[in-house]
Short mmCIF file of C-alpha atoms and ligand atoms in Angstrom, two decimals:
data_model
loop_
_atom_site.label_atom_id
_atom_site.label_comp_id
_atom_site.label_asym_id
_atom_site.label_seq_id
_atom_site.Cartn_x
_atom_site.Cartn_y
_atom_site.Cartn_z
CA UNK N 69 -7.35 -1.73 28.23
CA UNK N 70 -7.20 1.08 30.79
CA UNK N 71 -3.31 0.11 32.03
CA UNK N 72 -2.53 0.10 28.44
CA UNK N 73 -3.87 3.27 27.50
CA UNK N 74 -2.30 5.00 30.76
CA UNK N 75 1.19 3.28 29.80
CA UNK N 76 1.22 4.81 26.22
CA UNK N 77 -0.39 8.42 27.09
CA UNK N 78 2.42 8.53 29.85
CA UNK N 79 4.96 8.09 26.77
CA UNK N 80 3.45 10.43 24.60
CA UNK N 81 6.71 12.42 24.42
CA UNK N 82 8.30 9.19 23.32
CA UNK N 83 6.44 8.85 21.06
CA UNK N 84 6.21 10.92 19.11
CA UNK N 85 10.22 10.96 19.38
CA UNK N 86 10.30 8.12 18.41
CA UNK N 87 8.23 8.85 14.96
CA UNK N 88 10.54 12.11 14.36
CA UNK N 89 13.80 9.47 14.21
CA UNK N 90 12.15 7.24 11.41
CA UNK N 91 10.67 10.71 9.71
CA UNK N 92 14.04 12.23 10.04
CA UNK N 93 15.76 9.34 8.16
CA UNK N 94 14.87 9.88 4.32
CA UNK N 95 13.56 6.62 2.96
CA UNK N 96 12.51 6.57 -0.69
CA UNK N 97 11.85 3.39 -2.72
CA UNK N 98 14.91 2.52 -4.42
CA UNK N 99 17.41 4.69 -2.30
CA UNK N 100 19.27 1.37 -0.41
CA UNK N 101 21.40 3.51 1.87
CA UNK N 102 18.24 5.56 3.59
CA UNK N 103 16.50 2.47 4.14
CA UNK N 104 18.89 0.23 5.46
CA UNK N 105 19.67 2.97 7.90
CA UNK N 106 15.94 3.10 9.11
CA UNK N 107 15.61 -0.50 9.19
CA UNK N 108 18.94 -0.58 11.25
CA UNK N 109 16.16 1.15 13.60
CA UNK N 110 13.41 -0.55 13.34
CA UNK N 111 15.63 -3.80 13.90
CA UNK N 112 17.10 -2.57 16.77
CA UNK N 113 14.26 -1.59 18.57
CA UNK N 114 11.87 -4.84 17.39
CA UNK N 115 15.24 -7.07 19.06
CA UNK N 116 13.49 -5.77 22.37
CA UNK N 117 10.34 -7.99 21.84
CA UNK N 118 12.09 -11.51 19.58
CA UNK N 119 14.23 -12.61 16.95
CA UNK N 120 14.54 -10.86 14.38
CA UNK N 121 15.93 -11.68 10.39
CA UNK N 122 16.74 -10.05 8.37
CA UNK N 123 16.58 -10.21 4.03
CA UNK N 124 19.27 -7.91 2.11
CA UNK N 125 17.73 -7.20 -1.41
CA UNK N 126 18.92 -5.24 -4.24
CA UNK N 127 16.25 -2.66 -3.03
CA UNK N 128 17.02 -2.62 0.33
CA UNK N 129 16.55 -4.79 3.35
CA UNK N 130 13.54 -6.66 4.61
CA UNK N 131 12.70 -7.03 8.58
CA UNK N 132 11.14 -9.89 9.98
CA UNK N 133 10.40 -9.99 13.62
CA UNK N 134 8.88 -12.95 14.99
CA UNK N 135 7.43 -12.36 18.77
CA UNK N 136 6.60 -15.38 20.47
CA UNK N 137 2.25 -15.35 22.18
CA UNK N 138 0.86 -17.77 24.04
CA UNK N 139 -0.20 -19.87 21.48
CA UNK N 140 0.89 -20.98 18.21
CA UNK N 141 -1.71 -19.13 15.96
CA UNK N 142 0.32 -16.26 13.95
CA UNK N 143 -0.75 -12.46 13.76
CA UNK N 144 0.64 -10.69 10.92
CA UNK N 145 2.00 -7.34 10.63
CA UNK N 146 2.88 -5.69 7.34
CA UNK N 147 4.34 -2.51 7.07
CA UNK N 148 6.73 -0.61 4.21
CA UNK N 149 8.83 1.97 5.44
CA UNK N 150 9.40 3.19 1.92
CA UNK N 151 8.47 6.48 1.21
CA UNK N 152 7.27 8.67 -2.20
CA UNK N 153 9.35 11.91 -1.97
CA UNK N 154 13.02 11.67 -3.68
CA UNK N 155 16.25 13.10 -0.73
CA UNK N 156 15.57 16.28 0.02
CA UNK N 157 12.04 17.19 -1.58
CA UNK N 158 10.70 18.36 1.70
CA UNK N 159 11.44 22.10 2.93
CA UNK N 160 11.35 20.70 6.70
CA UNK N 161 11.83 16.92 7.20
CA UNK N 162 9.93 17.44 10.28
CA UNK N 163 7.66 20.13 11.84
CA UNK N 164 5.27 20.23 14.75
CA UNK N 165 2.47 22.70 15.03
CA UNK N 166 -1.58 22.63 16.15
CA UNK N 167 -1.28 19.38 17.47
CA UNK N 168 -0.09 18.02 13.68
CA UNK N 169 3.25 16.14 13.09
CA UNK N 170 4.54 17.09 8.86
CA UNK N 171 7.18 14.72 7.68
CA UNK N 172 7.58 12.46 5.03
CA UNK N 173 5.99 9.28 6.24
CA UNK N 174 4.56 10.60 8.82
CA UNK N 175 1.22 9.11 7.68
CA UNK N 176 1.92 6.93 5.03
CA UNK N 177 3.34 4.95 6.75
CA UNK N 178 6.16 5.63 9.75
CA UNK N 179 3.46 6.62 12.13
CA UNK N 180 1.98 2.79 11.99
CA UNK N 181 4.70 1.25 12.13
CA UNK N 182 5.40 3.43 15.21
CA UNK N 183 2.02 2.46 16.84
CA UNK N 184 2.85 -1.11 16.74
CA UNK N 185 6.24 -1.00 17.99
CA UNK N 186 4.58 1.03 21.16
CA UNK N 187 1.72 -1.28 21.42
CA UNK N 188 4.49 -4.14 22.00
CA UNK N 189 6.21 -2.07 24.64
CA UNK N 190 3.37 -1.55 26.39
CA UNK N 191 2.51 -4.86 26.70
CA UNK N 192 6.18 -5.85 27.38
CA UNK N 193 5.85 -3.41 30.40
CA UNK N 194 3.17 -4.22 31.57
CA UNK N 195 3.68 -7.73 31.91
CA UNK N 196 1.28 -9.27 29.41
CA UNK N 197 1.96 -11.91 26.99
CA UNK N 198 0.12 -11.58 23.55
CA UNK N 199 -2.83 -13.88 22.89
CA UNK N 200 -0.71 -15.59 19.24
CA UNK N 201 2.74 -15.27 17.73
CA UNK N 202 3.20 -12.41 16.15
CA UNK N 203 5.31 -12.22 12.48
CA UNK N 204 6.16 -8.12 11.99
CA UNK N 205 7.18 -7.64 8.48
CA UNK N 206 8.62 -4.22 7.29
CA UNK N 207 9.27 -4.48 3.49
CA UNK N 208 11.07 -1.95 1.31
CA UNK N 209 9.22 -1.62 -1.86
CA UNK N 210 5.75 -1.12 -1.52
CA UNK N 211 5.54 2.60 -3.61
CA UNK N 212 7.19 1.02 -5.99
CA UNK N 213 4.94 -2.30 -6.88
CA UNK N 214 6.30 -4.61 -3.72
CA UNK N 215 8.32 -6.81 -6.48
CA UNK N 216 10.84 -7.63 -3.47
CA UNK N 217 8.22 -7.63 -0.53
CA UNK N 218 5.14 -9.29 -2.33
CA UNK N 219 6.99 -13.09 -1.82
CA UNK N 220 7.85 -12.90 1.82
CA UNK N 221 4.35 -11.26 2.65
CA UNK N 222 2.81 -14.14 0.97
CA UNK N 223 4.63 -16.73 2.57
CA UNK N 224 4.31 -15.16 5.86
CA UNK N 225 0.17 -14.56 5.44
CA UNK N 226 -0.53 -18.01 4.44
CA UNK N 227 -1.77 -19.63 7.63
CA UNK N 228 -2.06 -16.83 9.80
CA UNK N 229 -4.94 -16.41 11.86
CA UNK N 230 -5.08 -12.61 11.01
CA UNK N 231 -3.00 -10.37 8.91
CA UNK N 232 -3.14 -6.47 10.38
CA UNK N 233 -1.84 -3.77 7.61
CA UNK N 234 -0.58 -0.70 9.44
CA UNK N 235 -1.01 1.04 6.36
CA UNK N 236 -2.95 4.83 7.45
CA UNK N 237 -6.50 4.65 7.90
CA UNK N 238 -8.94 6.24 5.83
CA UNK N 239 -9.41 10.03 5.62
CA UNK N 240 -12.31 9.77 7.81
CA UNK N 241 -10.18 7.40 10.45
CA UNK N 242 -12.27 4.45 9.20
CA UNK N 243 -10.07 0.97 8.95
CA UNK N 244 -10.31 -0.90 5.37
CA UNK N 245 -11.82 -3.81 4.75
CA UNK N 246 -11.79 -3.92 0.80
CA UNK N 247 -9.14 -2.14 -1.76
CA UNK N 248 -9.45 -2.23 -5.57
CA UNK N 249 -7.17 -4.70 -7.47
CA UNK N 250 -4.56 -2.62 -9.64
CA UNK N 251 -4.07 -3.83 -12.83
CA UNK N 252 -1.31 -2.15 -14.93
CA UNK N 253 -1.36 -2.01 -19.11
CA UNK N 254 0.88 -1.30 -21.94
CA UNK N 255 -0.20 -1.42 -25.18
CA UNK N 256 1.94 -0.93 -28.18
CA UNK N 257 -0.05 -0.48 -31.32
CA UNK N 258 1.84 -1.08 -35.08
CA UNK N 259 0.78 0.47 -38.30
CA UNK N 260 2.71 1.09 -41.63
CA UNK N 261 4.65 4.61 -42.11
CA UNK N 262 4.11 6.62 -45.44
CA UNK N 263 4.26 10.22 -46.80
CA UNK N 264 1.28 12.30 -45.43
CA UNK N 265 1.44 14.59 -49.24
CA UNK N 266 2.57 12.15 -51.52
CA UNK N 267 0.88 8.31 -50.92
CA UNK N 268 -1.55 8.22 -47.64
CA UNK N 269 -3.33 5.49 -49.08
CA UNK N 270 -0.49 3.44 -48.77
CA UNK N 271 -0.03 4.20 -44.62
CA UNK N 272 -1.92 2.75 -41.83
CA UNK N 273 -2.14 5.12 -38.98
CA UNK N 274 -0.94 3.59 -35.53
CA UNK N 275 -2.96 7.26 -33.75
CA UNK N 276 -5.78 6.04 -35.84
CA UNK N 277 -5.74 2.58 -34.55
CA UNK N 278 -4.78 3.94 -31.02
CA UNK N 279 -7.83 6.15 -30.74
CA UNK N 280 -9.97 2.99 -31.60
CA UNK N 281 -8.44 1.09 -28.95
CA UNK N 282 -9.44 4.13 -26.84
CA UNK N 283 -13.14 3.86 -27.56
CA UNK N 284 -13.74 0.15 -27.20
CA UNK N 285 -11.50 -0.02 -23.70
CA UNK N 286 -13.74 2.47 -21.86
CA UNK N 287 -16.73 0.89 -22.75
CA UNK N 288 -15.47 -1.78 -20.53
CA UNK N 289 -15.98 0.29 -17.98
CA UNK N 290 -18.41 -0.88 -15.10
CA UNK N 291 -19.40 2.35 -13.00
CA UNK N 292 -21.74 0.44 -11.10
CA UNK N 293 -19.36 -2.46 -10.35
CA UNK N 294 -16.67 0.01 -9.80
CA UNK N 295 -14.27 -1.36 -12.52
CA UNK N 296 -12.59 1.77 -14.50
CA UNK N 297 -10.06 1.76 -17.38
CA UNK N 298 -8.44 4.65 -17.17
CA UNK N 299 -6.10 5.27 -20.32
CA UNK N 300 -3.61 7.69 -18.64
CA UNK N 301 -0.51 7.91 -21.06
CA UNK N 302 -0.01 8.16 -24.86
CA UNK N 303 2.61 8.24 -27.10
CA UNK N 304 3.04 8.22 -30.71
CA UNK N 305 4.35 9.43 -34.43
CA UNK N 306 7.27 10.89 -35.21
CA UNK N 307 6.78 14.33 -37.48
CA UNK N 308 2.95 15.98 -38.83
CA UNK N 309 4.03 14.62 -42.28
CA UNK N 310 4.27 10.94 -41.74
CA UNK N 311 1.61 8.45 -40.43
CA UNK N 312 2.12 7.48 -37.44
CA UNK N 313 3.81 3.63 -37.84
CA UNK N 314 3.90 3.26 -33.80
CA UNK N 315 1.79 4.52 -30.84
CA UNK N 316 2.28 3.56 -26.73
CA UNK N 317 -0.68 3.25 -24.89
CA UNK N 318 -0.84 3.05 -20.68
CA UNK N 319 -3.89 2.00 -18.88
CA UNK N 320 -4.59 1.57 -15.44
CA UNK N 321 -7.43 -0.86 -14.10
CA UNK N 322 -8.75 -1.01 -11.26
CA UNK N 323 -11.67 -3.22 -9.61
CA UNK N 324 -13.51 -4.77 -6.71
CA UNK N 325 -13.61 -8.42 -7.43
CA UNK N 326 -11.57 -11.10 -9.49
CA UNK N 327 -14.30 -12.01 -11.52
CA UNK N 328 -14.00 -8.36 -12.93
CA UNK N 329 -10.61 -8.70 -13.51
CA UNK N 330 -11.08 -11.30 -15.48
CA UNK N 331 -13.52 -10.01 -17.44
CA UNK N 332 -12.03 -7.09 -18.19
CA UNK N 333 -8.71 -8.64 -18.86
CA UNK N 334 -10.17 -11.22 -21.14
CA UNK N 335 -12.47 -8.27 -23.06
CA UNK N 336 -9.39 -5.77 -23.49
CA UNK N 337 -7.52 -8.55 -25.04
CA UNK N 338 -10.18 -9.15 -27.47
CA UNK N 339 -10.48 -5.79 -28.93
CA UNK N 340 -9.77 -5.84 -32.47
CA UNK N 341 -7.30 -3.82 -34.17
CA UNK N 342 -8.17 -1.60 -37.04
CA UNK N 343 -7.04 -3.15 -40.28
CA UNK N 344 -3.59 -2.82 -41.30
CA UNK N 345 -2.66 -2.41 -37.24
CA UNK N 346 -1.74 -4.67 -34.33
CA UNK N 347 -2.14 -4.46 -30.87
CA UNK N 348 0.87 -5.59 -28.70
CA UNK N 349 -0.20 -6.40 -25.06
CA UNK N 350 2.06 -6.17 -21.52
CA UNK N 351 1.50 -6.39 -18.11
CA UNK N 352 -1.34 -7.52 -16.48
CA UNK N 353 -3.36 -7.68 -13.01
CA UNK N 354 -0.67 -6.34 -10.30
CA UNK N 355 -2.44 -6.16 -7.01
CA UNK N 356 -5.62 -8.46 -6.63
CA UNK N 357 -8.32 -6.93 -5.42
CA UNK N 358 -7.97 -7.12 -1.29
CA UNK N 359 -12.22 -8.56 -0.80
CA UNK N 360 -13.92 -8.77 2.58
CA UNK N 361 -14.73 -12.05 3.96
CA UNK N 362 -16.11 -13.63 6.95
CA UNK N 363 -12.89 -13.52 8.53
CA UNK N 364 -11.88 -10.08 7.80
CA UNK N 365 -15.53 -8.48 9.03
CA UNK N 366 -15.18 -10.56 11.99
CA UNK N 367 -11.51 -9.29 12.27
CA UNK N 368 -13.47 -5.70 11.76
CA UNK N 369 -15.96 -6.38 14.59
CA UNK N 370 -13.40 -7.04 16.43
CA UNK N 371 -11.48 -4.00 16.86
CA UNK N 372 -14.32 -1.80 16.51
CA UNK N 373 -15.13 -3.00 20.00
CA UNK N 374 -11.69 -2.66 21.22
CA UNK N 375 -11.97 0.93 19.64
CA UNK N 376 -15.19 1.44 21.66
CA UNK N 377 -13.86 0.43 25.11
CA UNK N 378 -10.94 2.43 24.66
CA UNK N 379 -13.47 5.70 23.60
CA UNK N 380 -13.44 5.91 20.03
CA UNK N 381 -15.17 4.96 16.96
CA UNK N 382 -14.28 3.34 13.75
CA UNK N 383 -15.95 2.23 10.34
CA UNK N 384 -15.26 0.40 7.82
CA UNK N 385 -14.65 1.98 4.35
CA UNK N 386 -13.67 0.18 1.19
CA UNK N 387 -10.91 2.16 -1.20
CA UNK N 388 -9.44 2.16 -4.50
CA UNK N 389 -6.09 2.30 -3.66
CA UNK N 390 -3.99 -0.64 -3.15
CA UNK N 391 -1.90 -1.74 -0.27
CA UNK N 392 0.15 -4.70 0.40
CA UNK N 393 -2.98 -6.40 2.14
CA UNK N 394 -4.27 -6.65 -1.27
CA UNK N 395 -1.96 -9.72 -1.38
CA UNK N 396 -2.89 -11.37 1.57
CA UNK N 397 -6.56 -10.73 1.69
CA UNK N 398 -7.56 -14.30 -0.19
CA UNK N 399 -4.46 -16.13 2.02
CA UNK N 400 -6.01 -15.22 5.40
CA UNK N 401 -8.20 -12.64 7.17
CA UNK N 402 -6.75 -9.09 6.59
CA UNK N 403 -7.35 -5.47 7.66
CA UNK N 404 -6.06 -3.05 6.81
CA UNK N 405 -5.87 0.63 8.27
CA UNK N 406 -3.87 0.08 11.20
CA UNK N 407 -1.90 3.08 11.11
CA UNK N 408 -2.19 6.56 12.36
CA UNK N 409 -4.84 9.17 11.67
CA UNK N 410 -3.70 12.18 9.38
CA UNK N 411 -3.96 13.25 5.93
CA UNK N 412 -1.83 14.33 2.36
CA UNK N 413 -0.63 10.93 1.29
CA UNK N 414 2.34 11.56 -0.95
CA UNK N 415 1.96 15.10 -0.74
CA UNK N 416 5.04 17.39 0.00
CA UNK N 417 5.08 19.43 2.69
CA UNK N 418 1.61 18.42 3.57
CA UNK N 419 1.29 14.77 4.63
CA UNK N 420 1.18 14.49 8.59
CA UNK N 421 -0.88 13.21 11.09
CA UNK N 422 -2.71 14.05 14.34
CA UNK N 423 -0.62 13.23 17.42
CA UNK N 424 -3.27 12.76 19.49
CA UNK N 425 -4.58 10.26 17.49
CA UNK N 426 -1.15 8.01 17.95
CA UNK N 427 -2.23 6.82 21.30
CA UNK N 428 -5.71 5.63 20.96
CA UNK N 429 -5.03 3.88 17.74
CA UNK N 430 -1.41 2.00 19.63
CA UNK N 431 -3.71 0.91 22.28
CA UNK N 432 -5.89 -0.25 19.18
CA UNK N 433 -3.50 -2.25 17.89
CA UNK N 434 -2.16 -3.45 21.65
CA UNK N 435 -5.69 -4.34 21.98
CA UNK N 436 -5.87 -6.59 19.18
CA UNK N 437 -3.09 -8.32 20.21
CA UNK N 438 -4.01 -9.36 23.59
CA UNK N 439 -7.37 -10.22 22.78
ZN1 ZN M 781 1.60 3.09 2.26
#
């Protein structure tokens, strides 16, 4: 590990160059032009190490490296290089001060893919070969659900001997082993209109049935299993003097395990409208829940003694955010975590990461891949 770490701290400068070109190039979901752009990059310098193919999609373009190892076994790479922040939102696309790099990206989730590339090079430069095939995916749609990347990061995970997400570790550097299934709700809840003054009897009151709804859906709430119902957005009526015929109900899910999901899924289902009302259910489980198994704990032991030998320390920290690993964790060993230390996910003007973390955690990732 000691050539590689000497390779990438000489290329610091690089670097970190190298991060400021993807930062600089704006790269929200949905806006095609900035991400075909960056992806024009990231192709371009991923040709260095294999073939590459590329995916056009009406959200932008997928990249697909493949990097031939020694042996046939596959290592998996995923990475999104789609960003939260609309053209423009930022008051300095990129800014360098106390040993921080601010950008949008920077953290969530440029900087990882940046590692990676730099953990190739330094192999490449140094000679080595790397212990499997490797598959690099960079998808274009992960802040906005992964509708486009979800099938090729399936297809590419199944089989693969490991499956590395260079999503941004945890706040406390700590790589991820476990992420909450997402599960997203709409409910759309029918009554009868009628005038408030002159015949309430004759209404039923959508709000009415809506707040009902409200009650029995939290108590399927499992603290202690860490399943929540959260029942974020509302909508409904139309003036003060007319019950409400219609009310909109979000509600996000989240949980540990499956078997919760299903549960939960099945129980909200079953929730009986008040009389006179009916419940109209959309949506569904989005992510599944991204669950620790042998493989992925091995994976975990793994680098942590990579990490050590290099001279730093990592845990292992389950989250309730979702990532795209949360689609590959039941297809083949994945962690997750991969990417550079920092802070202020999708925050403006605040998300960045520590540059002198971007070295240790590329010779992380190198390390990984020749071991
Ligand atoms: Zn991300």
């Amino acid at each position: 590990m000691k050539n590689i770490l000497a390779y990438l701290e000489n290329h610091t400068t690089d670097i970190l160059a190298d991060l400021e070109i993807l930062v600089r190039i704006e790269s929200p979901s949905n806006d095609v032009e900035g991400i075909n752009r960056l992806q024009h990059v990231t192709q371009s310098w991923l040709g260095e190490f294999g073939q590459i193919n590329r995916h056009s999609s009406r959200l932008g373009d997928i990249v697909h490296a493949h990097i031939q190892g020694q042996s046939n076994e596959r290592i998996v790479f995923l990475a999104h290089i789609d960003t939260v922040y609309p053209v423009g939102a930022w008051e300095n696309l990129w800014r360098v001060t106390d040993g921080l790099a601010y950008g949008p990206g920077t953290y969530d989730m440029k900087g990882g893919v940046i590692q990676a590339i730099w953990a190739l090079r330094a192999i490449k430069s140094l000679g080595l070969t790397p212990a499997s095939n490797i598959d690099f995916l960079l998808t274009p749609d992960e802040e906005s659900g992964s509708e486009i990347g979800r099938p090729y990061i399936e297809d590419i995970a199944k089989g693969a001997k490991a499956v590395l997400v260079l999503e941004p570790p945890f706040m406390n550097g700590d790589l991820k082993v476990a992420r909450k299934g997402v599960g997203e709700y709409k409910f759309n809840i029918y009554g009868r209109a009628a005038h408030q003054g002159l015949e309430p009897q004759n209404g039923q009151n959508a709000i009415v049935s809506a707040a009902h709804l409200i009650s029995e859906l939290v108590k399927l709430q499992d603290w202690d299993k860490g399943t929540t119902l959260g029942p974020n957005v509302i909508q409904g009526g139309t003036v003060s003097n007319v019950v409400a015929d219609h009310a909109a109900l979000e509600v996000d899910l989240r949980v540990w395990s499956l078997e919760e999901a299903e549960r939960a899924d099945k129980a909200l289902r079953a929730i009986q409208p008040l009389d006179g009302t009916r419940y109209e259910i959309s949506g569904g489980l989005n992510r599944p829940p991204m669950e620790p198994s042998e493989g992925s704990l091995k994976l975990f032991d793994k680098a942590r003694t990579i990490a050590n030998e290099i001279g730093f320390d990592v845990g292992a920290s389950r989250v309730g955010g979702g990532s795209d690993g949360n689609f590959t964790s039941h297809l083949a060993p994945t962690l997750d975590g991969f990417g550079a230390f920092g802070a202020g996910a999708h925050q403006k003007n605040i998300e960045h990461i520590h540059i002198a973390s971007l070295v240790p955690r590329s010779a992380l990732i190198a390390g990984m891949l020749i071991k």
